[in-house]
Every structure is written in structure tokens, then in C-alpha cells.
Short mmCIF file of C-alpha atoms and ligand atoms in Angstrom, two decimals:
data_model
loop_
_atom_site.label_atom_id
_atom_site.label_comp_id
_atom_site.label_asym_id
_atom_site.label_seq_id
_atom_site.Cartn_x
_atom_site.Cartn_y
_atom_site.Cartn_z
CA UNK A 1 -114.35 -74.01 225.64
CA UNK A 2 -113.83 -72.29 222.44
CA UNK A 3 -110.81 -70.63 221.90
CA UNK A 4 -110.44 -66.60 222.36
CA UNK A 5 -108.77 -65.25 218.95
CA UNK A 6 -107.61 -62.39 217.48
CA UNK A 7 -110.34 -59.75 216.37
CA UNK A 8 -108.70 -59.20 213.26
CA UNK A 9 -105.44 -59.51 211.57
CA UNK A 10 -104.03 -56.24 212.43
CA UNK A 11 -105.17 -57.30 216.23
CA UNK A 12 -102.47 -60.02 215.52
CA UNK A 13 -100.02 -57.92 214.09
CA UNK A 14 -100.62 -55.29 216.84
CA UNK A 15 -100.68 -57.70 219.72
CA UNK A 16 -97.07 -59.31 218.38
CA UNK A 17 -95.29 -55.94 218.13
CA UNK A 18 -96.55 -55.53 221.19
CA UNK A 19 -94.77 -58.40 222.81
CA UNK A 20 -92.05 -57.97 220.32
CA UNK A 21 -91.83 -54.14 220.84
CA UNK A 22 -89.94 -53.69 224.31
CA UNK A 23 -86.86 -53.09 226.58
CA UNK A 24 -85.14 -55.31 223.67
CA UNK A 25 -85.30 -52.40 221.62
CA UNK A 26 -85.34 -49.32 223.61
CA UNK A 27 -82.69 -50.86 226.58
CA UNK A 28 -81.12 -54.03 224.85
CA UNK A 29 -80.07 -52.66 221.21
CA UNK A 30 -78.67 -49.87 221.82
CA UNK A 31 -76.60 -50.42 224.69
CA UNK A 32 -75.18 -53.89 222.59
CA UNK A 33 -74.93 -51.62 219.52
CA UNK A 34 -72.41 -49.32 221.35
CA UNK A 35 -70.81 -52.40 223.29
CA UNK A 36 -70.01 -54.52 220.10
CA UNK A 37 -68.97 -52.23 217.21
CA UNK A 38 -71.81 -50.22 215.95
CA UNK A 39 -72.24 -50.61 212.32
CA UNK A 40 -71.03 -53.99 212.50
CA UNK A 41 -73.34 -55.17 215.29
CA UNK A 42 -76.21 -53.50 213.44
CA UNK A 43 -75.57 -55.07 210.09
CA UNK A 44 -75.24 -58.50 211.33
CA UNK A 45 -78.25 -57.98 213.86
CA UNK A 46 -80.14 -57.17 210.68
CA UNK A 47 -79.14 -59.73 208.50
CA UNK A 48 -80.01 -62.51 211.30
CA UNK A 49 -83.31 -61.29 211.51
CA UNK A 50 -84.75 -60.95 208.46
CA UNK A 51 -83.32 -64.49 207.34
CA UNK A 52 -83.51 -66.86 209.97
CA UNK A 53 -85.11 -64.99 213.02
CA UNK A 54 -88.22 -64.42 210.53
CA UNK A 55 -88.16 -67.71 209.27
CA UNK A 56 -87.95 -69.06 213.33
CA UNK A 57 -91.35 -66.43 213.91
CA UNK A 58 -93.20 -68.44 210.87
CA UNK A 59 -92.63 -72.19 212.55
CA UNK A 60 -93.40 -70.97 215.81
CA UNK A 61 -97.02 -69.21 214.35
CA UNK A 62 -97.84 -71.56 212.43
CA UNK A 63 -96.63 -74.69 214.84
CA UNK A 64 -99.29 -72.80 217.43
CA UNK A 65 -102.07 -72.07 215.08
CA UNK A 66 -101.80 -75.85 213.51
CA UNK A 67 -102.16 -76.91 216.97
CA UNK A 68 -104.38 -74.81 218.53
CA UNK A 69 -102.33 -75.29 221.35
CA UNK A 70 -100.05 -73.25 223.49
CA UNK A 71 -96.01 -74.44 223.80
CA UNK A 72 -96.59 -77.25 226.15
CA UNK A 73 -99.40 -79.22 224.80
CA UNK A 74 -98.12 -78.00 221.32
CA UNK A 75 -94.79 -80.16 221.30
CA UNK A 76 -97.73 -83.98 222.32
CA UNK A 77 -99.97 -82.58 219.06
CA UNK A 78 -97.35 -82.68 216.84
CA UNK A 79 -95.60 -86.03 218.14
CA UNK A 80 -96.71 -87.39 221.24
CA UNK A 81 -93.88 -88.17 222.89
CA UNK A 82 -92.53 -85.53 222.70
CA UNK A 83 -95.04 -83.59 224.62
CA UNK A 84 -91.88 -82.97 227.50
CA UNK A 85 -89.94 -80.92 225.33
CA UNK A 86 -92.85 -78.29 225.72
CA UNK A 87 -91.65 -77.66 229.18
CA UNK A 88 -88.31 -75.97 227.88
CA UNK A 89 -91.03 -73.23 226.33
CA UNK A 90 -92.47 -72.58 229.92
CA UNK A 91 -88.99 -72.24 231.52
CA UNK A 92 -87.64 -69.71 229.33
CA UNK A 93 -90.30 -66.81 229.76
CA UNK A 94 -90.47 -67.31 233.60
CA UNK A 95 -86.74 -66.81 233.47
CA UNK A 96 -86.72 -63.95 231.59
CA UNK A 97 -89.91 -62.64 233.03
CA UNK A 98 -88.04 -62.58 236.67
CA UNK A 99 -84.84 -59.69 234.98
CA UNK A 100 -87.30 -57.75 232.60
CA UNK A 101 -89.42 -56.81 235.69
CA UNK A 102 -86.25 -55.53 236.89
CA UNK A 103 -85.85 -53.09 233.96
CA UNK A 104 -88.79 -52.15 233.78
CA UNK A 105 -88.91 -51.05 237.02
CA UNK A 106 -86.37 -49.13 236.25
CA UNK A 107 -88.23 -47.31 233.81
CA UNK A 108 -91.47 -46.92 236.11
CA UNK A 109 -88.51 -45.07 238.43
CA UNK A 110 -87.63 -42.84 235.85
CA UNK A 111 -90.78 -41.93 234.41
CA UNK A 112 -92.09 -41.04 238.05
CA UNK A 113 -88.46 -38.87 238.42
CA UNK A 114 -89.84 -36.91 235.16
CA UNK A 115 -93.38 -36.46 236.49
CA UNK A 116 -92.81 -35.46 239.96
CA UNK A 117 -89.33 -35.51 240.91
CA UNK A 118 -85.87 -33.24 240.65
CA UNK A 119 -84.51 -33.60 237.16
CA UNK A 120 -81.34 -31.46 237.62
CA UNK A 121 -79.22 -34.50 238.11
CA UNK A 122 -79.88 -34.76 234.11
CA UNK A 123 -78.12 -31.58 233.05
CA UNK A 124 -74.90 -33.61 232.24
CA UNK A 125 -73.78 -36.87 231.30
CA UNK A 126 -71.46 -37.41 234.28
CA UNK A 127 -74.32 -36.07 236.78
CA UNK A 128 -76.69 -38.42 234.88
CA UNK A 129 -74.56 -41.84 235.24
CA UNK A 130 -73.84 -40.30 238.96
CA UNK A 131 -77.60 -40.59 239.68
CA UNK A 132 -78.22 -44.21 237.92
CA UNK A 133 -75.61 -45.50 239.31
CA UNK A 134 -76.57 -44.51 242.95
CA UNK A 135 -79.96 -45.45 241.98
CA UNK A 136 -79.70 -49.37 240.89
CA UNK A 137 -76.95 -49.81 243.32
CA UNK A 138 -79.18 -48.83 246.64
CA UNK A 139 -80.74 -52.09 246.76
CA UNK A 140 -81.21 -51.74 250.85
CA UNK A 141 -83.38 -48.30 250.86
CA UNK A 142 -86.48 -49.16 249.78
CA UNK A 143 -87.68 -45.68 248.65
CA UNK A 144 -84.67 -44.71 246.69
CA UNK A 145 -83.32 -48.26 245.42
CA UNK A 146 -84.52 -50.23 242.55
CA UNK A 147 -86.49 -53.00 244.79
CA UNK A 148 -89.81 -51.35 245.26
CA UNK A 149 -90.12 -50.45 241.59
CA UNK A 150 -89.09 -54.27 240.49
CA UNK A 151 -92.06 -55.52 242.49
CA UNK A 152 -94.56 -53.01 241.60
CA UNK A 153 -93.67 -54.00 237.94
CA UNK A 154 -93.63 -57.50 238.41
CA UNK A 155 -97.43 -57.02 240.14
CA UNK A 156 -98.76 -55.07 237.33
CA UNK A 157 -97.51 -57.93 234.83
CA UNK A 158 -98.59 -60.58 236.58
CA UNK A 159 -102.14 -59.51 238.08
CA UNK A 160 -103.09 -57.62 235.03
CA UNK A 161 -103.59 -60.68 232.96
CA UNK A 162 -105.91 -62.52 235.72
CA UNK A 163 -109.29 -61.38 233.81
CA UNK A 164 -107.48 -62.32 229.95
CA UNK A 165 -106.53 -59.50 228.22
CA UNK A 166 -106.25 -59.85 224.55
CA UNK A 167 -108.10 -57.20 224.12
CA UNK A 168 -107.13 -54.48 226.09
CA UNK A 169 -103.54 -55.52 225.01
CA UNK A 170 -104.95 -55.00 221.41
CA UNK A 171 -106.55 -51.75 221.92
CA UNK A 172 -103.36 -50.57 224.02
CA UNK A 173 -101.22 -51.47 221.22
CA UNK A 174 -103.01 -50.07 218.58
CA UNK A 175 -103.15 -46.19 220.53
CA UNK A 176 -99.32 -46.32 221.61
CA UNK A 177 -97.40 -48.17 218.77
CA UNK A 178 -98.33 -45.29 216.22
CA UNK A 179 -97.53 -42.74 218.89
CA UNK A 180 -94.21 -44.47 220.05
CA UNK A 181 -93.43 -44.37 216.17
CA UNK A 182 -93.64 -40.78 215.77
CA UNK A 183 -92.24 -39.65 218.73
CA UNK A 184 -89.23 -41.18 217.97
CA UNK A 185 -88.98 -40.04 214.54
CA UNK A 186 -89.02 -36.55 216.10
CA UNK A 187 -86.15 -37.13 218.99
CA UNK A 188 -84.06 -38.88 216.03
CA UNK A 189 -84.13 -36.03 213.89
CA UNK A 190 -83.27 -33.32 217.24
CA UNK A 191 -80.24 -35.70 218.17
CA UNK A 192 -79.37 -35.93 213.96
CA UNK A 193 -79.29 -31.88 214.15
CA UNK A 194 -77.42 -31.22 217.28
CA UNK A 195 -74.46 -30.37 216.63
CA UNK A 196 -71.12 -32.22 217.05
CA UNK A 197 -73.46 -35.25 216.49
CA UNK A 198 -71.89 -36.70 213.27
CA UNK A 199 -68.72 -38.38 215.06
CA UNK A 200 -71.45 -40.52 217.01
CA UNK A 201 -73.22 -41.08 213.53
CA UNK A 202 -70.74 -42.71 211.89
CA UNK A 203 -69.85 -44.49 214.88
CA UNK A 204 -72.80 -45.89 215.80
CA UNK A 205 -73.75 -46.58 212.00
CA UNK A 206 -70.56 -47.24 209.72
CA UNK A 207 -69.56 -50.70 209.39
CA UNK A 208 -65.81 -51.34 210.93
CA UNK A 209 -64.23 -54.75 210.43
CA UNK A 210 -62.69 -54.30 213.77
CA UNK A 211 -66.36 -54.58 214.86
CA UNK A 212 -66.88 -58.33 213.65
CA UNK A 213 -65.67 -60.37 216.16
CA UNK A 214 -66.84 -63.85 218.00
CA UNK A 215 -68.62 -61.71 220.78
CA UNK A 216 -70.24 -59.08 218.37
CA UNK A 217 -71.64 -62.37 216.16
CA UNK A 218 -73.14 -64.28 219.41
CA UNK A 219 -74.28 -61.13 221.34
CA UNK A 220 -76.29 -59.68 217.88
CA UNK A 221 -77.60 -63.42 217.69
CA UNK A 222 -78.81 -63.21 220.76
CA UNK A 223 -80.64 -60.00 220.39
CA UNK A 224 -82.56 -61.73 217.78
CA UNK A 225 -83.82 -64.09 220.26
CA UNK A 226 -84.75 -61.59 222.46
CA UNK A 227 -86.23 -59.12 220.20
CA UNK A 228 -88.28 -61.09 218.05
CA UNK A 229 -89.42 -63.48 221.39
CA UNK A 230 -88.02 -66.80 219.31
CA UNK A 231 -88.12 -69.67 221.70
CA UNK A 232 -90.06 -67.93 224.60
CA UNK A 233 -93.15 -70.30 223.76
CA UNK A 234 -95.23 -66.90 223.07
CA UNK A 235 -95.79 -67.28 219.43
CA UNK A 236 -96.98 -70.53 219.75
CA UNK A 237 -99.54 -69.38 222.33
CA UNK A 238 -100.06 -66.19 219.54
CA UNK A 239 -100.27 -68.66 216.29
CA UNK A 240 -103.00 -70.75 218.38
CA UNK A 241 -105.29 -67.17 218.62
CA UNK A 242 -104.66 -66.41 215.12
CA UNK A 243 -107.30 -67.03 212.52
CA UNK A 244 -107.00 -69.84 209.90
CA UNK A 245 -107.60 -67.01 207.34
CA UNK A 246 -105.11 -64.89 207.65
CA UNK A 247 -101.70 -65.38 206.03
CA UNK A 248 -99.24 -66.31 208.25
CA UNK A 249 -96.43 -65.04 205.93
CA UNK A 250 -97.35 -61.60 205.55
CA UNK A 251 -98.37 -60.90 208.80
CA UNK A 252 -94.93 -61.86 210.17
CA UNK A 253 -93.02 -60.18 208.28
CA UNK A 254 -94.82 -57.15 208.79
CA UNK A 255 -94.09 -57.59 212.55
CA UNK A 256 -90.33 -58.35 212.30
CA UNK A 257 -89.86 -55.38 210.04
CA UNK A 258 -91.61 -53.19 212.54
CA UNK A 259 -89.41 -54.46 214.97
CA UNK A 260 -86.27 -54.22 213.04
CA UNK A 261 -86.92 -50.74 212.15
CA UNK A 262 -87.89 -49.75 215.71
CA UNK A 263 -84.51 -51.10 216.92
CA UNK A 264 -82.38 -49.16 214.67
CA UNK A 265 -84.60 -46.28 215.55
CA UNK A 266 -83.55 -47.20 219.48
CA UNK A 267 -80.11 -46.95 218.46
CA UNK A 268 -80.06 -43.91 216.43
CA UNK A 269 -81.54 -42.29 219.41
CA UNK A 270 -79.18 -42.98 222.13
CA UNK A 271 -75.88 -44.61 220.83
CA UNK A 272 -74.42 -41.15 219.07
CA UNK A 273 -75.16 -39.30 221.63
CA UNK A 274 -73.22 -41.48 223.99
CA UNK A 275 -70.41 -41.57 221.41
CA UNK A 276 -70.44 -37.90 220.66
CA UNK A 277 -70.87 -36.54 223.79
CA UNK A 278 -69.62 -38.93 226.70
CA UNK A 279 -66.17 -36.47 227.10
CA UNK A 280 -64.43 -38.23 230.09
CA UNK A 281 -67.59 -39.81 231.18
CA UNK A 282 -67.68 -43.88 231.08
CA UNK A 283 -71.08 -44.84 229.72
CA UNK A 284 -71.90 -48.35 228.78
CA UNK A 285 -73.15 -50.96 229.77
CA UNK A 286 -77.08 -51.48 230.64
CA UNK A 287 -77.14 -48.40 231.84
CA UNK A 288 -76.81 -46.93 228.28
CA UNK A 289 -80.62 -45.74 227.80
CA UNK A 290 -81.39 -44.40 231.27
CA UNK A 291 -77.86 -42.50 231.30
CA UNK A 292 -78.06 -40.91 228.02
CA UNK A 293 -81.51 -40.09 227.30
CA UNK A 294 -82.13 -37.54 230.56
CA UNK A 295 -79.87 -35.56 229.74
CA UNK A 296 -80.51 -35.23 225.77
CA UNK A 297 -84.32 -34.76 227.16
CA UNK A 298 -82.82 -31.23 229.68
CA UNK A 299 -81.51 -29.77 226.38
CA UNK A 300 -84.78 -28.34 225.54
CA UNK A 301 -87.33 -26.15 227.56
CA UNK A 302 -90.00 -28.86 227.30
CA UNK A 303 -87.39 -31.46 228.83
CA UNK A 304 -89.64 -32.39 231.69
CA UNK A 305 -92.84 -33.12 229.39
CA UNK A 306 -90.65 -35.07 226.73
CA UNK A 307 -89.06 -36.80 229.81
CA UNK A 308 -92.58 -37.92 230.94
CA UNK A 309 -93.95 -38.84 227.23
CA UNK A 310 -91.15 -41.06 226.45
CA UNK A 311 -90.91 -43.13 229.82
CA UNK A 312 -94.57 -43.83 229.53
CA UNK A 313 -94.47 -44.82 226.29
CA UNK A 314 -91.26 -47.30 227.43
CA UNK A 315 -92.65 -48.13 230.37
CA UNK A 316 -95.83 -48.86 228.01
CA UNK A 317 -93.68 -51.06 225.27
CA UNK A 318 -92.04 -52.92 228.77
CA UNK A 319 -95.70 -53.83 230.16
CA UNK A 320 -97.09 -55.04 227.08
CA UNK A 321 -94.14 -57.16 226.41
CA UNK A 322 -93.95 -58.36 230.04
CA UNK A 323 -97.30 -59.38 230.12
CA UNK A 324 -96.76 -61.57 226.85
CA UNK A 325 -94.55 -62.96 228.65
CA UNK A 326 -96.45 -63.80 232.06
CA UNK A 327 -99.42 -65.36 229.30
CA UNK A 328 -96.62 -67.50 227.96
CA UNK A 329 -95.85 -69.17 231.22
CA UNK A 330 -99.53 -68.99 232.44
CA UNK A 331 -100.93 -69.89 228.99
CA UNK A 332 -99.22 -74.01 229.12
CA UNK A 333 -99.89 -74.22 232.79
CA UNK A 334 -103.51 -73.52 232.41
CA UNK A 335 -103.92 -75.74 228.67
CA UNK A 336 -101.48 -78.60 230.23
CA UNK A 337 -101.81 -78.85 233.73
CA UNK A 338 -105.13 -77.79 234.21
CA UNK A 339 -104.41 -75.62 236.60
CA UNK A 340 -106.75 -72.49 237.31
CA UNK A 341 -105.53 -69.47 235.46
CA UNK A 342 -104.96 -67.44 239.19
CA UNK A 343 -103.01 -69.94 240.39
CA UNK A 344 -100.89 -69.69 237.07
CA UNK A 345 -100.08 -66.13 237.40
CA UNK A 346 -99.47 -66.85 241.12
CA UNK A 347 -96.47 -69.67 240.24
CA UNK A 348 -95.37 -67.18 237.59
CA UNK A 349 -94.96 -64.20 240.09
CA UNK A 350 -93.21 -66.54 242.96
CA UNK A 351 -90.70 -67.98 240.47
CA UNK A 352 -90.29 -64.72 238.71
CA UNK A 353 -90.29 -62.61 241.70
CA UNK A 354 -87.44 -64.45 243.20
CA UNK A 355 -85.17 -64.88 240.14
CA UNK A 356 -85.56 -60.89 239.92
CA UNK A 357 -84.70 -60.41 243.00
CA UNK A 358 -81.47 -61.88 242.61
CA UNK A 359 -81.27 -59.67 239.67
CA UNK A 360 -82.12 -56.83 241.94
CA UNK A 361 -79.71 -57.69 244.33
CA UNK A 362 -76.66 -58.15 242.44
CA UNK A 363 -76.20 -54.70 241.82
CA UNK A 364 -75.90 -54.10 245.48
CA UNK A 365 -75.42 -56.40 248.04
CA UNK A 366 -75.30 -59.54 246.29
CA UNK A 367 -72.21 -57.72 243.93
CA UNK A 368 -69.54 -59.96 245.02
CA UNK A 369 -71.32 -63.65 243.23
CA UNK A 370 -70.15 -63.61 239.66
CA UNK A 371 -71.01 -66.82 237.42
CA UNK A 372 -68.26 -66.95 234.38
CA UNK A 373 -67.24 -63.44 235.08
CA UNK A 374 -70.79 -62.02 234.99
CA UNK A 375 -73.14 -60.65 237.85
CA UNK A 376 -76.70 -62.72 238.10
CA UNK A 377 -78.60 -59.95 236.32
CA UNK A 378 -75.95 -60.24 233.39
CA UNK A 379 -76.02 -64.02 233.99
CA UNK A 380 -79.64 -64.97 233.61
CA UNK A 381 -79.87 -62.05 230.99
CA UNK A 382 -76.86 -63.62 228.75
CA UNK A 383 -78.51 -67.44 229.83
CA UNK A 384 -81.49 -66.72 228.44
CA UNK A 385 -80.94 -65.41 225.13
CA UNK A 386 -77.85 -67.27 224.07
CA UNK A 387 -78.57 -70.44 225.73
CA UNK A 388 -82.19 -71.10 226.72
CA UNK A 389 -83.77 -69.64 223.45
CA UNK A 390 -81.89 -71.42 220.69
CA UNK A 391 -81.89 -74.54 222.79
CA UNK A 392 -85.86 -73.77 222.54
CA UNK A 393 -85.71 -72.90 218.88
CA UNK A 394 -83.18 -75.76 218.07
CA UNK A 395 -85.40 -78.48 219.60
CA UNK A 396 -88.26 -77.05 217.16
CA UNK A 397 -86.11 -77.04 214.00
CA UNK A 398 -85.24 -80.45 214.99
CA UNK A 399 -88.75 -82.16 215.91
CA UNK A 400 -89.97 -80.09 212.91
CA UNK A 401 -87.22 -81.08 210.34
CA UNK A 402 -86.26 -84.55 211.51
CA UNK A 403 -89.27 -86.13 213.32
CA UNK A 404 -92.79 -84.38 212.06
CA UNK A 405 -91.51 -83.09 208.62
CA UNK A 406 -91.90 -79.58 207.06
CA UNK A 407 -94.26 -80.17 204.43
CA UNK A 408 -97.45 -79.68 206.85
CA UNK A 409 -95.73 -76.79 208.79
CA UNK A 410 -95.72 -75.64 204.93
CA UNK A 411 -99.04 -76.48 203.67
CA UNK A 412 -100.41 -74.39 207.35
CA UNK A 413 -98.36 -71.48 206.03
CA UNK A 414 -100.68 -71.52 203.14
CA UNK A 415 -97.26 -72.06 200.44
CA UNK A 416 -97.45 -74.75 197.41
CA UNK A 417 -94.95 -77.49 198.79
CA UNK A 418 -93.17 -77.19 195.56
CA UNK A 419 -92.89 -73.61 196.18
CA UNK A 420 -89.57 -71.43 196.19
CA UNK A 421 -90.65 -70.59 199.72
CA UNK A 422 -91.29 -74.13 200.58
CA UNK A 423 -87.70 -74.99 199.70
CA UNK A 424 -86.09 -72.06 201.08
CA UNK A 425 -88.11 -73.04 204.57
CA UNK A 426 -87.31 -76.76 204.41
CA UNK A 427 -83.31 -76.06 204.19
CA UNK A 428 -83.27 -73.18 207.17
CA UNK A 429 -85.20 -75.27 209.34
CA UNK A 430 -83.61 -78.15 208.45
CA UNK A 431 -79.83 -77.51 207.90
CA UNK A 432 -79.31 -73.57 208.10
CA UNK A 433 -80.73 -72.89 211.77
CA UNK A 434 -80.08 -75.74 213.59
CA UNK A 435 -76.38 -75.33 213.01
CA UNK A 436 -77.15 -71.53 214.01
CA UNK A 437 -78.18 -72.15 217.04
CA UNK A 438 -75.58 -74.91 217.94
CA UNK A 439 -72.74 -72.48 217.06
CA UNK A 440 -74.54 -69.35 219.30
CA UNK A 441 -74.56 -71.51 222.27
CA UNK A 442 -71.33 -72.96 221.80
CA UNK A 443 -69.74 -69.88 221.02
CA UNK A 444 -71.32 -68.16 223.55
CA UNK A 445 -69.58 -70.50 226.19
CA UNK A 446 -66.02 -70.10 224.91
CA UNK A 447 -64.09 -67.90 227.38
CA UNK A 448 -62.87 -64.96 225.63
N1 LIG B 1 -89.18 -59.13 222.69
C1 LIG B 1 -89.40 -58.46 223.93
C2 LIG B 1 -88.60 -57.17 223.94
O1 LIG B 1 -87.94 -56.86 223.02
C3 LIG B 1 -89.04 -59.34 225.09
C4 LIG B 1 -89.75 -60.65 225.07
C5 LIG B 1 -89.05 -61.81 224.90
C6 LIG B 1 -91.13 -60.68 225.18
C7 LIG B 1 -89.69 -63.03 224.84
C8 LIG B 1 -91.81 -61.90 225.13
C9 LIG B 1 -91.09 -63.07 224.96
O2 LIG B 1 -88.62 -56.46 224.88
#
């Protein structure tokens, strides 16, 4: 069977931001940003990604479009026995399938609030965090609580990629990025102009060194993971649909800077408002997005349209994402195991659905389990993208740099091995990363 690709390079670069382009940014940065020092958190988030979270996207492309394979047959093409350590590339995505379907349903929630429901709760920040908080804890009423919204989520991204759907992922992509984009260049320049805003400005932006701590370094690590899908097994499965034309390089790095600067867009957005305008109110935490942005949204007369507009497009960035992810579990199991792609997606929504469940549930009556301090949504969240993903990422850089060698990764990139690049590659995966990712997950177990 030949392999489906990529219509076209910007179908790659499209379909990547789409995966890339999600809650990470819209729910994840922002709410870390305001958590872990601001500035600080953004500066070092930045720096990360553009030096070894893009360098960690290139191996992963090109390891999948070498091999033409997806994660879990990738791992036997390069060294055979080694094939196993695929299997690490299939457990991460079903994990973090399982919590995103939570969020997102959260977002689904909202955007139906702004389309047919009562949006006063939104006037203030304190009515706001009221109404979320009532909201995600009501896990026993089915109409009102987040549990019917996490499964209607977690059906749309698992049945919708039954028929394949490169395609309509590409199309999809290609209407809402651009749309997404300006949109939020408008909202960002209505919160830069209201007024009282520039105390949450320089909070959210200025550099403190207060703000660099061991916690601000592992969680803005972690957001690379996350954000740029390292070690989820997806851009494997992406690099095996890309064409043996295209530069692997370029097209990256055109995705990680789109998804760098819609991150610090994300933030811009919500954290100064939270800092300028929270008064007595407590907001943080995960809530961040869905507390804050109503009630910026009810300072205008068209509050209920822009309400609407920018859920969708969320709840558009969340489903595209979520669906890469339900391809990178289903992807393997149909390559590997043979098995039928239906009865993939069906594994991948059992699995999924019951590890977001838990999620579900420990906001409400599942409150009282904590696993080293943290409820299960926090748990699997924070075990996913400081442990699971570098572990993922660290086993690359290591059967890359110490069994297969760099110089073919290299010569698949397209770069002379003699090359600046090539040397610059061949010490990050080699040396630079690996020790990385062994001080994120180390660092992210020490007790603070
Ligand atoms: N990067 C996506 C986001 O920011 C999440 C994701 C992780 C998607 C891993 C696919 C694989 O929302």
C-alpha cells in the first residue's frame, strides 16, 4: 500500500501547526507564564525552544521520513532490536490524549455558553472564577458538569479520524490558522489599550530574577515538550508523510516559530489581564484562560459574538491537535500490529476515555487522591510532559547518538556532514539534550 503524503509542503507545515497549535498555547502557556514568573518563564520557554526543542522536531521528522515508518516500527528500521523502545512513543499520546479531551471539553462548554447560553456570570472576574469553578467541580450532574463535554470531545477525536483525514486536517488548518492569527492580533492590541493594563504588562513580560527558580526551569521545559509535541511519536508518523523533496530544516523551523510566536501571543492575551485586574480575586491555576477571557470578552457590545469566534477557533486548535494525537497512537498500532485502523481508534478511546475520566473526576468526587501533592488531572498532566516525553526524546538522542550515529539522520536532513549545522546537530543530540532531559526529569521529581 503506498503511503498517503502530504499534498505539498505548506500541507506539512499546516498540518504540524496544527497538531502543534493547541490548548498548549491558548490553556498551558499562559496559565504557567503567570504561575512561574512571567518574563522569566517566557524567556527561558523561548530559549529552550528554538535551541534544543527545534533541534528535537528535526530528529523526530527526519527519523520518520528516513523510515517511512510511524514511532513503533520506526525505532526496528533504524536498529532492530530496538524495535521495543517504539512502544514508549504509543504510550505517551494515549496518556495525554485521555486529559486534553478533558480541556477541550471544557472549551466545547464554553463556546456553547457563548452561543446559546447566559453570559452574565462573565461581567466580573470574581463572578467568572465563581462559574468555572462550579462548573469543573460538578462532576455528578451530567448537564451542568464537565463529564458530558469530556466524552463528546473525546468521540469527535477519536471517530473523526476512522476514514484518514490528512486532508481535511490540511484544508481545516489552512482556513483557521490565518484566522486564529488575526484575531488574536486584534484582542492583544484591545487588552494593550485598556487601561490600567501596563502593571500586568510588565508583569507578565519583564524578566525578574526572582522568577528563575528550579520549578520555573522544569515547568518551561516541559511546555516545550508539550507545545512542540517532542516525544509524542507524532512527528515521526508526520516525517514518514512528508516528501523526500522538501527541506526538512526550513519547514521546521517555520513551524516552531509559528508556535513560539502564537504562545507569547496566548500570554499577552490573558496573563495581564489577570495581573492587572484580578483585585481580591484568586486566579491561577488551569483555570487561567476560561476565567479571564469571559469577562475581557463582556467589556465590549459585541462580547457574545467575540465570545463565540474565539471558542471555536480554540475549540478548533484543541480538535486538530487532539486528533494528531489519536493518529499517533492509532498510526503504530495499525503499521506494527496490524491491527485494523477501527479497532485502533477503538483501543485509543477505551484507554483514553478512562484515564480522562479520572481526570474528570478529580475535580469532584475523586478530590481527596493526591499523587506527590498533585490531583490526577495535575498528575498525568505534569507525568507526561516532564517525565514521559523526555524519557521519549532521551531514548532517541541516545539510539540516535550512541547506537545508529548522526551522520545519516544528517545526510536525510539534506546538510553536508562537514557542515556547521551538522556539528551543531551531532553535539545537541549527542551531549547537549540528553543531559537536558535527564536533569528535567530529575528535577522535576525533587520535592520542593
Ligand atoms: N502540542 C499540542 C498543543 O499544544 C499538544 C500535543 C502534544 C499534540 C503532543 C500532539 C502531540 O496543544
Amino acid at each position: 500500500m503506498e503511503r498517503e503524503s502530504f499534498g505539498s509542503r505548506i500541507g506539512f507545515i499546516f498540518a504540524s501547526a496544527a497538531s502543534a497549535i493547541g490548548l498548549g498555547n491558548f490553556w498551558r502557556f499562559p496559565y504557567l507564564v503567570n504561575e512561574y514568573g512571567g518574563g522569566t518563564f517566557i524567556l527561558i520557554y523561548l530559549v529552550s525552544v528554538l535551541t534544543f526543542g527545534l533541534i528535537l522536531v528535526t530528529l523526530e521528522v527526519a527519523i520518520g521520513r528516513m523510515t517511512g515508518k510511524s514511532a513503533l516500527e520506526a525505532f526496528g528500521v533504524l536498529i532492530k532490536k530496538y524495535k521495543w523502545l517504539g512502544w514508549i512513543a504509543v504510550i505517551v499520546p494515549i496518556v495525554l490524549l485521555g486529559y486534553y479531551c478533558v480541556i477541550g471539553g471544557w472549551v466545547l462548554r464554553y463556546a456553547m455558553q457563548f452561543i446559546g447560553g447566559d453570559i452574565a456570570p462573565f461581567i466580573d472576574l470574581e463572578s467568572s472564577t465563581n462559574f468555572f469553578n462550579n462548573f469543573v467541580t460538578e462532576t455528578g450532574d451530567l448537564w451542568n458538569g464537565p463529564v458530558l463535554w469530556f466524552v463528546i470531545f473525546l468521540l469527535l477525536s477519536t471517530l473523526l479520524i476512522i476514514g484518514g483525514v490528512h486532508k481535511g486536517i490540511e484544508l481545516l488548518s489552512k482556513i483557521f490558522l490565518p484566522i486564529l492569527l488575526i484575531l488574536m492580533a486584534v484582542l492583544v492590541v484591545i487588552v494593550f489599550t485598556l487601561p490600567g493594563i501596563g502593571v500586568g504588562i510588565e508583569g507578565t513580560f519583564i524578566p525578574t530574577l526572582e522568577g528563575l527558580t528550579l520549578d520555573s526551569v522544569t515547568a518551561a521545559i516541559g511546555q516545550v515538550f508539550f507545545s512542540v509535541s517532542v516525544g509524542s511519536g507524532i512527528l515521526i508518523a508526520y516525517g514518514s508523510y512528508l516528501s523526500k523533496k522538501e527541506s526538512i530544516n526550513s519547514t521546521v523551523r517555520i513551524t516552531v516559530v509559528m508556535e513560539s510566536i502564537v504562545a507569547v501571543g496566548c500570554a499577552a492575551l490573558i496573563v495581564p489581564v489577570a495581573i492587572a485586574f484580578a483585585g481580591g480575586v484568586s486566579v491561577s491555576g488551569p483555570g487561567l484562560m476560561f476565567e479571564v477571557i469571559p469577562t475581557l470578552f463582556l467589556q465590549s457590545e459585541y462580547g457574545r459574538l467575540t465570545g463565540i469566534l474565539f471558542f471555536s477557533l480554540v475549540f478548533i486548535a484543541a480538535i486538530t491537535s487532539s486528533i494528531s494525537l489519536t493518529e499517533a497512537v492509532v498510526a503504530p498500532l495499525e503499521d506494527s500490529c496490524k491491527i485494523k485502523r477501527k479497532k485502533g481508534v477503538f483501543v485509543a478511546l477505551i484507554v483514553s476515555g478512562i484515564i480522562g475520566l479520572l481526570c474528570c473526576l478529580s475535580l469532584g468526587e475523586l478530590s481527596g487522591i493526591t499523587i506527590l501533592g498533585m490531583n490526577i488531572l495535575k498528575f498525568t498532566d505534569f507525568f507526561s510532559s516532564n517525565i514521559l516525553m523526555p524519557i521519549s526524546a532521551l531514548i532517541t538522542c541516545i539510539v540516535v547518538g550512541y547506537v545508529f550515529g548522526t551522520e545519516r539522520v544528517i545526510d536525510e536532513i539534506g546538510a553536508e556532514r562537514t557542515s556547521k549545522f551538522a556539528v551543531y546537530f551531532h553535539i545537541m543530540i549527542k551531549y547537549i539534550c540528553p543531559v537536558i532531559l535527564v536533569f528535567i526529569f530529575v528535577a522535576s521529581l525533587v520535592p520542593t
